[in-house]
Short mmCIF file of C-alpha atoms in Angstrom, two decimals:
data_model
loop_
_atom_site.label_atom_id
_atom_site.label_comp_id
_atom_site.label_asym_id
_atom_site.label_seq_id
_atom_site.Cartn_x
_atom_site.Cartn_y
_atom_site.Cartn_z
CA UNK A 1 0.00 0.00 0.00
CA UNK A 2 1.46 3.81 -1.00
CA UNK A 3 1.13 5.51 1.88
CA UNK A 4 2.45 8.68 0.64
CA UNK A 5 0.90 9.14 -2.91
CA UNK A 6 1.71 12.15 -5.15
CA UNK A 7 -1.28 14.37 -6.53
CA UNK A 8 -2.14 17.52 -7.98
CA UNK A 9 -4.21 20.23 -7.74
CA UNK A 10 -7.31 20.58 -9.46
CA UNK A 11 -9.03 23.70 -7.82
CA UNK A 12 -8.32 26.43 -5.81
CA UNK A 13 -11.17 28.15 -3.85
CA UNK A 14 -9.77 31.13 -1.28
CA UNK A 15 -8.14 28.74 1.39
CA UNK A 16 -10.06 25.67 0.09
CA UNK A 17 -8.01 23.43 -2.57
CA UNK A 18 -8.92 20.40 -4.32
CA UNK A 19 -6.34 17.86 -5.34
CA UNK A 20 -6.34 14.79 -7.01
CA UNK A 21 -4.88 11.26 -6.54
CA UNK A 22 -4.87 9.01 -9.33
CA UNK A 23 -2.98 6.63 -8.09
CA UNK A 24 -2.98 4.89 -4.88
CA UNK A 25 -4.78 5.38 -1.69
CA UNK A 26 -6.71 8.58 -0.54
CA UNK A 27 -4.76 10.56 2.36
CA UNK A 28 -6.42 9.74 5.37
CA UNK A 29 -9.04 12.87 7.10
CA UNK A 30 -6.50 15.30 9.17
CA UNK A 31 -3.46 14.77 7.85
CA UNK A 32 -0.98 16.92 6.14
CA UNK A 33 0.12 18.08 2.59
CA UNK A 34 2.32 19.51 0.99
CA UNK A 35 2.07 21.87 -2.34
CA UNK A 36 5.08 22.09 -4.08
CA UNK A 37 5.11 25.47 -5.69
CA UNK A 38 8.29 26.35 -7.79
CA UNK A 39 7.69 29.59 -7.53
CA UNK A 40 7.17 29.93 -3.32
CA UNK A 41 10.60 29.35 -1.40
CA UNK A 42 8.81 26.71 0.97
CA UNK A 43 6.01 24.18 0.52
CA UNK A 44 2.28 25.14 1.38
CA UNK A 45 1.18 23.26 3.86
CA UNK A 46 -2.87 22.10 3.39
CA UNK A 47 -4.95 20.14 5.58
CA UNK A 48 -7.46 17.26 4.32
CA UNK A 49 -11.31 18.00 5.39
CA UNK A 50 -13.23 15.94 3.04
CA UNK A 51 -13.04 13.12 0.70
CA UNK A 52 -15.16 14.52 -2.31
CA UNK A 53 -15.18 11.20 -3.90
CA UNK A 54 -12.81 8.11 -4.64
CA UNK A 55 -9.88 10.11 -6.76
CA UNK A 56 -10.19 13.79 -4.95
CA UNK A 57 -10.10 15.43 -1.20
CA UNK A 58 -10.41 18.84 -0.41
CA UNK A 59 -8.19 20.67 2.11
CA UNK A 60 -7.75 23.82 3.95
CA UNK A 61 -4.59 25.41 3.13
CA UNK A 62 -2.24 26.87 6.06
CA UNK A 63 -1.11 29.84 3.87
CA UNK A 64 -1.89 32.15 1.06
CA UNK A 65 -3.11 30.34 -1.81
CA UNK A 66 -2.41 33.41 -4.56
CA UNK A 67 -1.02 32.39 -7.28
CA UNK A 68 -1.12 29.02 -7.00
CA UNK A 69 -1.95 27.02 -10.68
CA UNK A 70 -4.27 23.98 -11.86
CA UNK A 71 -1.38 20.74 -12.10
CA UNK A 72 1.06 21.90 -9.31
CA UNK A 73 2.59 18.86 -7.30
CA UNK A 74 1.27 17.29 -4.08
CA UNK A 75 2.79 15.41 -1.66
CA UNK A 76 1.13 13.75 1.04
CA UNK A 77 2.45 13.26 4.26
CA UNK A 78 0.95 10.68 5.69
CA UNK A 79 0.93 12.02 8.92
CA UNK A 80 -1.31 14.87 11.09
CA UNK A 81 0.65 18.23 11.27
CA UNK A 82 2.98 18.74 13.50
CA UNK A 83 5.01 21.84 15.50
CA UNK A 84 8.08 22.27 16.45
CA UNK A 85 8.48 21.32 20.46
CA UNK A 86 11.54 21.77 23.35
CA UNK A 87 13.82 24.25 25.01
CA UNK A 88 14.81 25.17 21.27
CA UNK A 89 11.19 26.45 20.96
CA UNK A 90 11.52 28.64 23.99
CA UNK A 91 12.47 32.50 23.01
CA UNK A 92 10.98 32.12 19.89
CA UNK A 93 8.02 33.10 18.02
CA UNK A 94 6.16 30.47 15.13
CA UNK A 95 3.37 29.99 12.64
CA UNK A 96 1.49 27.38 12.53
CA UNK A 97 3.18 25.54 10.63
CA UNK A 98 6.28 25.84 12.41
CA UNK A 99 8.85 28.29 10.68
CA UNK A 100 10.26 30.90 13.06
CA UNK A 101 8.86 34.14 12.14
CA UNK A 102 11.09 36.40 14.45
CA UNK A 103 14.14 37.40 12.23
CA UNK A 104 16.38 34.78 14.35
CA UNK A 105 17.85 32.09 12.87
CA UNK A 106 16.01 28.72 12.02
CA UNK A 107 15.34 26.12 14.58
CA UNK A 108 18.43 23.36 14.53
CA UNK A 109 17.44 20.17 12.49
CA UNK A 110 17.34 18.51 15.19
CA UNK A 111 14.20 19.84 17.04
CA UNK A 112 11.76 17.54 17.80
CA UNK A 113 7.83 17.91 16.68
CA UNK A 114 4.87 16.55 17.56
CA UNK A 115 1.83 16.13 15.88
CA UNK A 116 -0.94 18.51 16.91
CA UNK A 117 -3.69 16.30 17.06
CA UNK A 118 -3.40 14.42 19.83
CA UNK A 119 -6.33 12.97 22.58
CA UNK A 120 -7.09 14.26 25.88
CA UNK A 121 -4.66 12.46 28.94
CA UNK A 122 -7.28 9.64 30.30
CA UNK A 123 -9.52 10.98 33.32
CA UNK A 124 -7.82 8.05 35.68
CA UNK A 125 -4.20 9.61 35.07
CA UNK A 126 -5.21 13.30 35.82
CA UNK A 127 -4.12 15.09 38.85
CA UNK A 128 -6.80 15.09 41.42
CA UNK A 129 -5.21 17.85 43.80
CA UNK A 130 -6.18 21.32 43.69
CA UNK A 131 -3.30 24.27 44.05
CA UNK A 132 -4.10 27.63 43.59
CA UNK A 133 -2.44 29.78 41.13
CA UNK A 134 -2.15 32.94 42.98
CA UNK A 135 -1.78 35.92 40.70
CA UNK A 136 -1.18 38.95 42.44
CA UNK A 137 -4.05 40.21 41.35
CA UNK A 138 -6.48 41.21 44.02
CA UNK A 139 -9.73 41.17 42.42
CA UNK A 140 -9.22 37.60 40.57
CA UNK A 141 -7.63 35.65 43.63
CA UNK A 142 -10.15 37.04 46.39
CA UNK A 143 -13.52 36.50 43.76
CA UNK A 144 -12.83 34.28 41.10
CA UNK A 145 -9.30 31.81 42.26
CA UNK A 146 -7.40 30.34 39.36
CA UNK A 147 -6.31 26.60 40.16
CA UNK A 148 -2.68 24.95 38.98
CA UNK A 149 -4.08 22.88 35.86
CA UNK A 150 -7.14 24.58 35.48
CA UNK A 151 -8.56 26.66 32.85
CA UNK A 152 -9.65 30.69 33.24
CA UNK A 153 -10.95 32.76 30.65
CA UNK A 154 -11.27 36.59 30.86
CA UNK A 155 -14.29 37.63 29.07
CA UNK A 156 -15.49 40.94 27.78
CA UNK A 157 -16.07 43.26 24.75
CA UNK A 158 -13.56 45.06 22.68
CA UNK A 159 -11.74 47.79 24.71
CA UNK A 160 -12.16 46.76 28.36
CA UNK A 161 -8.67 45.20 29.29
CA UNK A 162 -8.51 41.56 27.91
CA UNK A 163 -5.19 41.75 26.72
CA UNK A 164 -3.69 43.58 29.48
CA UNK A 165 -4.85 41.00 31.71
CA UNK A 166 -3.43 38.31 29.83
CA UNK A 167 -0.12 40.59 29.58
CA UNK A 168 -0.03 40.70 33.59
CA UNK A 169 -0.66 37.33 34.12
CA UNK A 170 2.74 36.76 32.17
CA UNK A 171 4.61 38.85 33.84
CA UNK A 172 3.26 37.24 37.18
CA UNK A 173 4.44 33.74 35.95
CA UNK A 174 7.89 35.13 34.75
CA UNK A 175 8.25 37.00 38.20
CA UNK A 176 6.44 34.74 40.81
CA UNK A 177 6.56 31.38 39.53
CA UNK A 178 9.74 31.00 37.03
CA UNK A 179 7.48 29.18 35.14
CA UNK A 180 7.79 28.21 31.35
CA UNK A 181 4.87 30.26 29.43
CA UNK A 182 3.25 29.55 26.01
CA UNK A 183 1.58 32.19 24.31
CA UNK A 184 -1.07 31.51 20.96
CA UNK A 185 -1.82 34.84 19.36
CA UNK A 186 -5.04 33.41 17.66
CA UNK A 187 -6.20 36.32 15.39
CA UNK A 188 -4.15 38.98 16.80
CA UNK A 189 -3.54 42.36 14.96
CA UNK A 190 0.05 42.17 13.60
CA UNK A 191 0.78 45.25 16.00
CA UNK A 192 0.01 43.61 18.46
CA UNK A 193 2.08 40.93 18.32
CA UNK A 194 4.63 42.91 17.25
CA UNK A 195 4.83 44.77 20.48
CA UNK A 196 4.38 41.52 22.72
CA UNK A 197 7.71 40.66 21.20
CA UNK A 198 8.98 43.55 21.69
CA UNK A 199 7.80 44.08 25.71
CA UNK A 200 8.91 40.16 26.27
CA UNK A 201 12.13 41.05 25.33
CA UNK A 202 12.70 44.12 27.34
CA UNK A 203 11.45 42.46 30.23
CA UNK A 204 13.56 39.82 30.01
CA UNK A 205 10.64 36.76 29.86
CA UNK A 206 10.93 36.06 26.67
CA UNK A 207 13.93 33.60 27.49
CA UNK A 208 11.19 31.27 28.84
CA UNK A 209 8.42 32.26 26.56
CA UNK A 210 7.60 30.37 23.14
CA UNK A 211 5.12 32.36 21.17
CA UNK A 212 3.27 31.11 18.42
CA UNK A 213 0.74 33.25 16.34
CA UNK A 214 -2.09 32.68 13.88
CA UNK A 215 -2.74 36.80 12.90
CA UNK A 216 -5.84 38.41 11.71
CA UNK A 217 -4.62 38.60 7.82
CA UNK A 218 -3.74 34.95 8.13
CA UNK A 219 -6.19 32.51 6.26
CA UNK A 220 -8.59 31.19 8.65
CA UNK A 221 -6.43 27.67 8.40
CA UNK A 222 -3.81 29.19 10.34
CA UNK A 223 -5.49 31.28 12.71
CA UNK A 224 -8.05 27.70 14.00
CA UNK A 225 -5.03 25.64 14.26
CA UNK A 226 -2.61 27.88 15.84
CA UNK A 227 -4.36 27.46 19.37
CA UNK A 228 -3.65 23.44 19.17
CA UNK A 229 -0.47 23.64 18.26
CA UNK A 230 0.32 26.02 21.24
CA UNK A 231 -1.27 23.55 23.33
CA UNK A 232 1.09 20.81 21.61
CA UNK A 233 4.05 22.95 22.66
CA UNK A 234 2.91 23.32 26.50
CA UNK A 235 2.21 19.41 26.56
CA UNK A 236 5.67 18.49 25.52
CA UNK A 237 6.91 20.96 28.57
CA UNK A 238 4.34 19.54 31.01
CA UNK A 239 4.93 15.58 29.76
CA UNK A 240 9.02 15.79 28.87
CA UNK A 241 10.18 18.65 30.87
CA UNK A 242 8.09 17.52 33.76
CA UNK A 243 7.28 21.75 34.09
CA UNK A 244 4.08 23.36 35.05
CA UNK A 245 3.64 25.51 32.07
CA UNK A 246 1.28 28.90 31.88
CA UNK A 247 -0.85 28.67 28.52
CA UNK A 248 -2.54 31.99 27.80
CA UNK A 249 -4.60 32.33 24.23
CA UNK A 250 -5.89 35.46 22.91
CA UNK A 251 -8.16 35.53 21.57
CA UNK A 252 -10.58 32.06 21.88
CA UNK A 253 -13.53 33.87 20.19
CA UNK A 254 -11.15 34.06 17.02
CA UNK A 255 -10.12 30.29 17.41
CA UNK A 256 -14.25 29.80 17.23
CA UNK A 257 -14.53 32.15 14.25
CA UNK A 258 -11.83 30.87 12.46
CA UNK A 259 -13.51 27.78 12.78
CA UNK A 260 -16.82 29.12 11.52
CA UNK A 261 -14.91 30.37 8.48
CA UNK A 262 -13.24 26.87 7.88
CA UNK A 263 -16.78 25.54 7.99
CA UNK A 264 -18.50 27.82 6.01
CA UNK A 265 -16.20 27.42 3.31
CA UNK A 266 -16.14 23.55 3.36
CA UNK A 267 -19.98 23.90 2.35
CA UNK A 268 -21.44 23.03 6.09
CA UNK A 269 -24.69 24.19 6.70
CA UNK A 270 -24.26 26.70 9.57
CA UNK A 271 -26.00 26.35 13.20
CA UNK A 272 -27.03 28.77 15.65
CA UNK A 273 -26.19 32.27 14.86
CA UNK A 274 -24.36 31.34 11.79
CA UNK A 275 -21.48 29.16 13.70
CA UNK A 276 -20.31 25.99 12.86
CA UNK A 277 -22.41 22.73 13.42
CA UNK A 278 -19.13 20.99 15.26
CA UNK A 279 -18.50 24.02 17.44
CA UNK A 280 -18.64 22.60 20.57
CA UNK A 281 -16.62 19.51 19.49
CA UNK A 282 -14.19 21.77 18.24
CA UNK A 283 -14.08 23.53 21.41
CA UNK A 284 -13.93 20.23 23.53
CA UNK A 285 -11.01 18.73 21.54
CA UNK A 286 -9.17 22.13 22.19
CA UNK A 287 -10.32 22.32 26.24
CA UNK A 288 -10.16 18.86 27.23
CA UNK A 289 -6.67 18.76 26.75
CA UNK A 290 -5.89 21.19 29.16
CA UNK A 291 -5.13 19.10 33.15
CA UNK A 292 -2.35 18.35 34.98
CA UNK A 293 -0.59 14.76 34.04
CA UNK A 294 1.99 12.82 36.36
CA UNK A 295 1.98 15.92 39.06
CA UNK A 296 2.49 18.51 36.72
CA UNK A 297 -0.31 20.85 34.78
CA UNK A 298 -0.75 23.11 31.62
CA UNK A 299 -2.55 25.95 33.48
CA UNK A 300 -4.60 28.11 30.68
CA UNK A 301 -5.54 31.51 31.18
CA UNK A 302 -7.43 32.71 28.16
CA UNK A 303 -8.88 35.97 26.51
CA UNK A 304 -12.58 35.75 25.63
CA UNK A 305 -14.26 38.34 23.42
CA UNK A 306 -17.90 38.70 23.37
CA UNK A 307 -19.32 40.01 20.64
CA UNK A 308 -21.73 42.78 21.08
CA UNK A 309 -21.24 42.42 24.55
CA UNK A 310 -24.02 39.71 24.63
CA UNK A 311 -22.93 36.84 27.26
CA UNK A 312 -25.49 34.50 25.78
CA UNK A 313 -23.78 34.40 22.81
CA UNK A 314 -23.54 30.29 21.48
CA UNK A 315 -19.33 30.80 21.27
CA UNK A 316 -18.95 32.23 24.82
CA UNK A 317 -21.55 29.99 26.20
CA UNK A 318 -20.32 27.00 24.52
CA UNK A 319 -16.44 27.85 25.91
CA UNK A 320 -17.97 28.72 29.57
CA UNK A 321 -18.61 24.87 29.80
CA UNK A 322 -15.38 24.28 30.11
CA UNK A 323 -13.96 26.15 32.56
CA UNK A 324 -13.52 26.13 36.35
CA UNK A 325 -12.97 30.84 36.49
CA UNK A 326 -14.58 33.48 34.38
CA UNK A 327 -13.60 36.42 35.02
CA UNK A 328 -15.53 38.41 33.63
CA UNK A 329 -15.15 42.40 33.04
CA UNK A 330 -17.48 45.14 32.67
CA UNK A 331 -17.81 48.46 30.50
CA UNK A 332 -19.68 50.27 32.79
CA UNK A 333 -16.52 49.58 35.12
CA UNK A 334 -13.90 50.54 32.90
CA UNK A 335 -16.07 54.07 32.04
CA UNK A 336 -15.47 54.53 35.80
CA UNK A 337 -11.58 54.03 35.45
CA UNK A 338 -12.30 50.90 37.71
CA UNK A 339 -9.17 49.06 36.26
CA UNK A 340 -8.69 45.89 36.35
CA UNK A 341 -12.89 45.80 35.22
CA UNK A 342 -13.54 42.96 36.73
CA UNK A 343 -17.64 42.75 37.78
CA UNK A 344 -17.71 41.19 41.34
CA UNK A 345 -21.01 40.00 41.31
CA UNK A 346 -20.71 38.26 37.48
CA UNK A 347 -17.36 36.74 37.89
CA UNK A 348 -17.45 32.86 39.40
CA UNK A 349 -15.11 30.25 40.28
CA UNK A 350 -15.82 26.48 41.28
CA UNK A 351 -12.94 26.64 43.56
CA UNK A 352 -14.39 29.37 45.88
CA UNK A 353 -15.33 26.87 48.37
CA UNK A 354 -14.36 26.64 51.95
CA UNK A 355 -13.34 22.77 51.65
CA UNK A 356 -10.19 24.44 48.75
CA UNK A 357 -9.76 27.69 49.86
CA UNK A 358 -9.86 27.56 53.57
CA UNK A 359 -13.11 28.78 55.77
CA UNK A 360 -11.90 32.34 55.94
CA UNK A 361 -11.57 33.14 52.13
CA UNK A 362 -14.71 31.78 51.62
CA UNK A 363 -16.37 34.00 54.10
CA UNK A 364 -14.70 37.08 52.98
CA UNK A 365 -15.38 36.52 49.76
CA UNK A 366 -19.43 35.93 50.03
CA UNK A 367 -19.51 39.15 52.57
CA UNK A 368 -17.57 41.48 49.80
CA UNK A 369 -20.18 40.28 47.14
CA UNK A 370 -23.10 41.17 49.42
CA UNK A 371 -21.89 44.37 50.16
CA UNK A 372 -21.16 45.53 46.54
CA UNK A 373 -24.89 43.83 45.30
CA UNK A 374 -26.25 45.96 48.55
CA UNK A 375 -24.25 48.91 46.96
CA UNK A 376 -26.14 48.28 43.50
CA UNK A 377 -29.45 47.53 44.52
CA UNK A 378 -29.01 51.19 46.38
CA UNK A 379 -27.63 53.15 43.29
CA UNK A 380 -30.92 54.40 41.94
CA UNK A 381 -32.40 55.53 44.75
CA UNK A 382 -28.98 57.31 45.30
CA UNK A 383 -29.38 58.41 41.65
CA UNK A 384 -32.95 59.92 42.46
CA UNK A 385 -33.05 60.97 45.96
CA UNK A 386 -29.24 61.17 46.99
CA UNK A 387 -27.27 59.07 49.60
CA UNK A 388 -28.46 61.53 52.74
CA UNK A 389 -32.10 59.89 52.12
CA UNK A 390 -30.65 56.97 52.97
CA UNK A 391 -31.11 55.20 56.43
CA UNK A 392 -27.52 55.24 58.99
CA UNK A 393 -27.60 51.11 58.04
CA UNK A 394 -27.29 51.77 54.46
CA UNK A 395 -25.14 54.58 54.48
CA UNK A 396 -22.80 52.17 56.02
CA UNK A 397 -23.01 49.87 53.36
CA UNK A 398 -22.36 52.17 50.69
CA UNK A 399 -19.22 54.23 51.87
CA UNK A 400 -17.74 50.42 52.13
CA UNK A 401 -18.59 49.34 49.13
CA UNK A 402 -17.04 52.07 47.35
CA UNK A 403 -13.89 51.25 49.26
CA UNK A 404 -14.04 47.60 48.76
CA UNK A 405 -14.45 48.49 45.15
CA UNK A 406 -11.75 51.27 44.53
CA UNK A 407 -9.65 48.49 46.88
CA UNK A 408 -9.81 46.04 43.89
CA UNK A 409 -8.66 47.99 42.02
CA UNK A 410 -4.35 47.79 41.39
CA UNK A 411 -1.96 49.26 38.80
CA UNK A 412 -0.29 46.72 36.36
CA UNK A 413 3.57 46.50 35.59
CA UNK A 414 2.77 46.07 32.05
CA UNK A 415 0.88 49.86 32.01
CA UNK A 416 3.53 51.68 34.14
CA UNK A 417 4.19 53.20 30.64
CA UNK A 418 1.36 54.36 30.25
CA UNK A 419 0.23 55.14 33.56
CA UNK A 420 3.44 56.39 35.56
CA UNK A 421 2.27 53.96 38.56
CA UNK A 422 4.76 51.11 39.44
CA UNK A 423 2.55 47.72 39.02
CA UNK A 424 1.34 46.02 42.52
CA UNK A 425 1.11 42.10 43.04
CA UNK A 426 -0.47 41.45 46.20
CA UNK A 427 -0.56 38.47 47.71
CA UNK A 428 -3.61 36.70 48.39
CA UNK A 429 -3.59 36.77 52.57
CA UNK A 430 -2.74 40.65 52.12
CA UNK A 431 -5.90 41.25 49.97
CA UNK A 432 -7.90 38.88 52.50
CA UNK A 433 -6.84 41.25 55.28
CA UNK A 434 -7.27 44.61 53.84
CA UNK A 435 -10.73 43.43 52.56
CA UNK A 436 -11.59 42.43 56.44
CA UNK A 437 -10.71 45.77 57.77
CA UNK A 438 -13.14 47.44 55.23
CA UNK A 439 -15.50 45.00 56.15
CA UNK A 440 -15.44 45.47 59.46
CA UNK A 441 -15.20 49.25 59.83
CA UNK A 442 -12.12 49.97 60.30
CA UNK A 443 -11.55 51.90 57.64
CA UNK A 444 -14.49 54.04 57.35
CA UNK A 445 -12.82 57.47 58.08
CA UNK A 446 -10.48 56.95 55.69
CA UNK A 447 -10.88 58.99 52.18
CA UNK A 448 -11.99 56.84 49.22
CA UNK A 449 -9.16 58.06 47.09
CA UNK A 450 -6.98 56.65 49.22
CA UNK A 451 -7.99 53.19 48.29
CA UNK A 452 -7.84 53.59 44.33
CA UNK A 453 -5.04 52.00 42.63
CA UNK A 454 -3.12 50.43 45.78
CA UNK A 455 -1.61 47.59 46.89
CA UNK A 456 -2.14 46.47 50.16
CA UNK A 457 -4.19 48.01 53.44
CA UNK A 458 -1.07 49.16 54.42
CA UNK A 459 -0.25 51.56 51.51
CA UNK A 460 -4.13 52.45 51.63
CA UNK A 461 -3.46 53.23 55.04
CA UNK A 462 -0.20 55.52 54.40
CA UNK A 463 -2.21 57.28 51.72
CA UNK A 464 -5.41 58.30 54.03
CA UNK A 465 -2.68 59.54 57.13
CA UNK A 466 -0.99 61.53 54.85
CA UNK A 467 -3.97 62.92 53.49
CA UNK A 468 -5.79 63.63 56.73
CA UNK A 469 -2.39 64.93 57.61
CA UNK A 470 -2.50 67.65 54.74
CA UNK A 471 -6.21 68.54 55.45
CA UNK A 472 -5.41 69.53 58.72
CA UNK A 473 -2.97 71.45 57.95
CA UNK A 474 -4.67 73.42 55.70
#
């Protein structure tokens, strides 16, 4: 039996192709081929879909298909695609298909790859003990924890801090953890990859960093694979290198559309809201993947946008399944310069439970979130009739909800260009305690301003002497 035959191509469709095989055996569903163009200096690599009948399949192509003519060679692979996996990998940024794409030299010959198709670890091999992945970040790790080999998306619409959350959570990796990080740039603007390279390097954490990007002008090929073969790259370091390894994607949404794309121009009749009919397979073979293995984990922290800032959306629904923390971030808090927006009350976590987090977490926690709902369920009569109509009980309520809330708030070292403000990671029993002493009153003479953008109760508590300081002075 041939098990790598030699075709041709027969039509060419946008990113679909069809190519023929006379001779021998059709390439299986999912694997690999390769177009040899004279006139391109590599091979395009194109994916098989469909078997159109006994002689033809049709692929998606992993490049631009200009200029490609009727008759050009095609070799089959015989394999899946693979990526380019190990410490080689680490430093550098990728396509899809593998070639280095950040002006550096090419990968040595001897770099291992791995196909990126691969099945989920079995459910009786997973890790079955829970370790937080503290953040620094006060709002996430007090309302919405992150666990070691879990999976956290941030979700919101265009404009309200997605990608600088996803750009902190690196930096607290490279700082707190000296972790290995892999980052898939799944239908990211070219600037803004660009200038991840560029901050990695300055910072320095782009020595354990491997980046791999599908971007927006990329045919939709390139930008559905590029999350799995990110994910291929972080199991080799969780299953080889016996390292946890950070995973952060953004965007998902664009993995899903990318998808819907593929789909739509395979000929699929589309589903709900014009997505693909295999969405949430698609979105299970790229999820379920993501667990801890032999006492290490792939912990994912991914970018989620929601279009139109509807939340019932099939795509954000369908990738909410999956997860154990949204976080998930509001425009009316980011009009109030509430950064990180992060809504309280919306965002969840299946960890927040005082049998994984410890009684007084838990407690905190639940007595913050009544506090700020309080708060909200008190804003329009505030709106109407002002706060002195309200009773002594209430008026409570609200000055410390307004602290609690300007508490959460923290600058991030990846805006201290922008901002001026060094960036604050706080750890998680420091954000427990300052939360407490608003809670309990302790704070309650202090000014409100001197609880936006902080670290801990401690620098809060700096702030409001030297501003009660000042005031009587004057």
């Amino acid at each position: 039996m041939n098990l790598a035959p030699t075709g041709t191509l027969r039509a060419v469709r946008g990113a679909v192709v069809d190519v023929v095989f006379d001779e021998g055996d059709l390439p299986p569903v999912e694997t690999a081929l390769l177009v040899d163009d004279p006139d391109r200096p590599s091979p395009l690599l194109v994916e098989v879909h469909s078997h159109l009948n006994p002689t033809t399949v049709r692929c998606v192509a992993m490049g631009s298909t200009a200029g490609l003519a009727r008759g050009t060679p095609v070799r089959a692979t015989g394999a899946a695609m693979t990526i380019p996996v190990g410490p080689n990998v680490l430093g550098r940024l990728m396509d899809v298909s593998g070639t280095v794409d950040d002006g550096g030299p090419p990968l040595a010959e001897d770099t291992p790859r791995w196909p990126i198709l691969r099945l989920p670890p079995p459910l009786a091999g997973r890790g079955a003990r829970i370790e937080l992945f503290e953040t620094g970040i006060k709002v996430i790790d007090l309302l919405s924890p992150i666990a070691q080999g879990g999976k956290a998306a941030m979700f919101g619409g265009a404009g309200v801090g997605k990608t600088v959350l996803v750009l902190e959570l690196i930096h607290a990796m490279a700082s707190g953890y000296q972790g290995t990080s892999v980052f898939a740039g799944i239908g990211e603007r070219s600037r803004e990859g660009h200038e991840l390279l560029l901050d990695m390097r300055q910072s320095g954490m782009i020595e354990r960093t491997a980046l791999l990007f599908g971007q927006m002008n990329e045919p939709p090929g390139a930008r559905w694979r590029i999350a799995l073969a990110a994910l291929t790259v972080a199991e080799y370091f969780r299953d080889h290198q016996h390292q946890n390894v950070l995973l952060l994607m953004d965007n998902v949404f664009r993995f899903v559309q990318a998808g819907a794309e593929v789909s739509g121009l395979l000929g699929r009749l589309p589903s709900r809201v014009g997505y693909q009919p295999t969405l949430a397979t698609e979105v299970a073979a790229l999820q379920e993947r993501i667990t801890s293995l032999g006492g290490h984990s792939v912990t994912a922290i991914e970018a989620v946008y929601v279009p139109a800032d509807d939340f019932t959306d099939p795509a954000v629904t369908t990738i909410a399944t999956h997860l154990e923390s949204q976080v998930m971030l509001s425009r009316a808090m980011a009009a109030e310069g509430m950064y990180p927006a992060v809504d309280p009350l919306a965002s969840s976590s299946s960890l927040l439970d005082p049998t994984v987090v410890g009684q007084q977490h838990y407690t905190v926690a639940q007595q913050v979130r009544e506090v700020i709902a309080h708060y909200r369920e008190l804003q329009d009569i505030i709106a109407l009739l002002g706060i002195e109509e309200l009773g002594a009980q209430d008026r409570r309520v609200v000055g410390r909800a307004r602290r609690l809330q300007r508490f959460l708030t923290q600058p991030f070292a990846v805006t201290e260009a922008f901002t001026g403000k060094p960036g604050r990671s706080v750890p998680l029993a420091e954000t427990i305690a300052g939360c407490s002493a608003i809670l309990s009153g302790t704070t309650d003479s202090w000014p409100e301003e001197a609880f936006f953008m902080a670290g801990t109760i401690d620098e809060v508590r700096e702030r409001a002497d030297a501003s009660m300081k000042a005031g009587a002075a004057a």
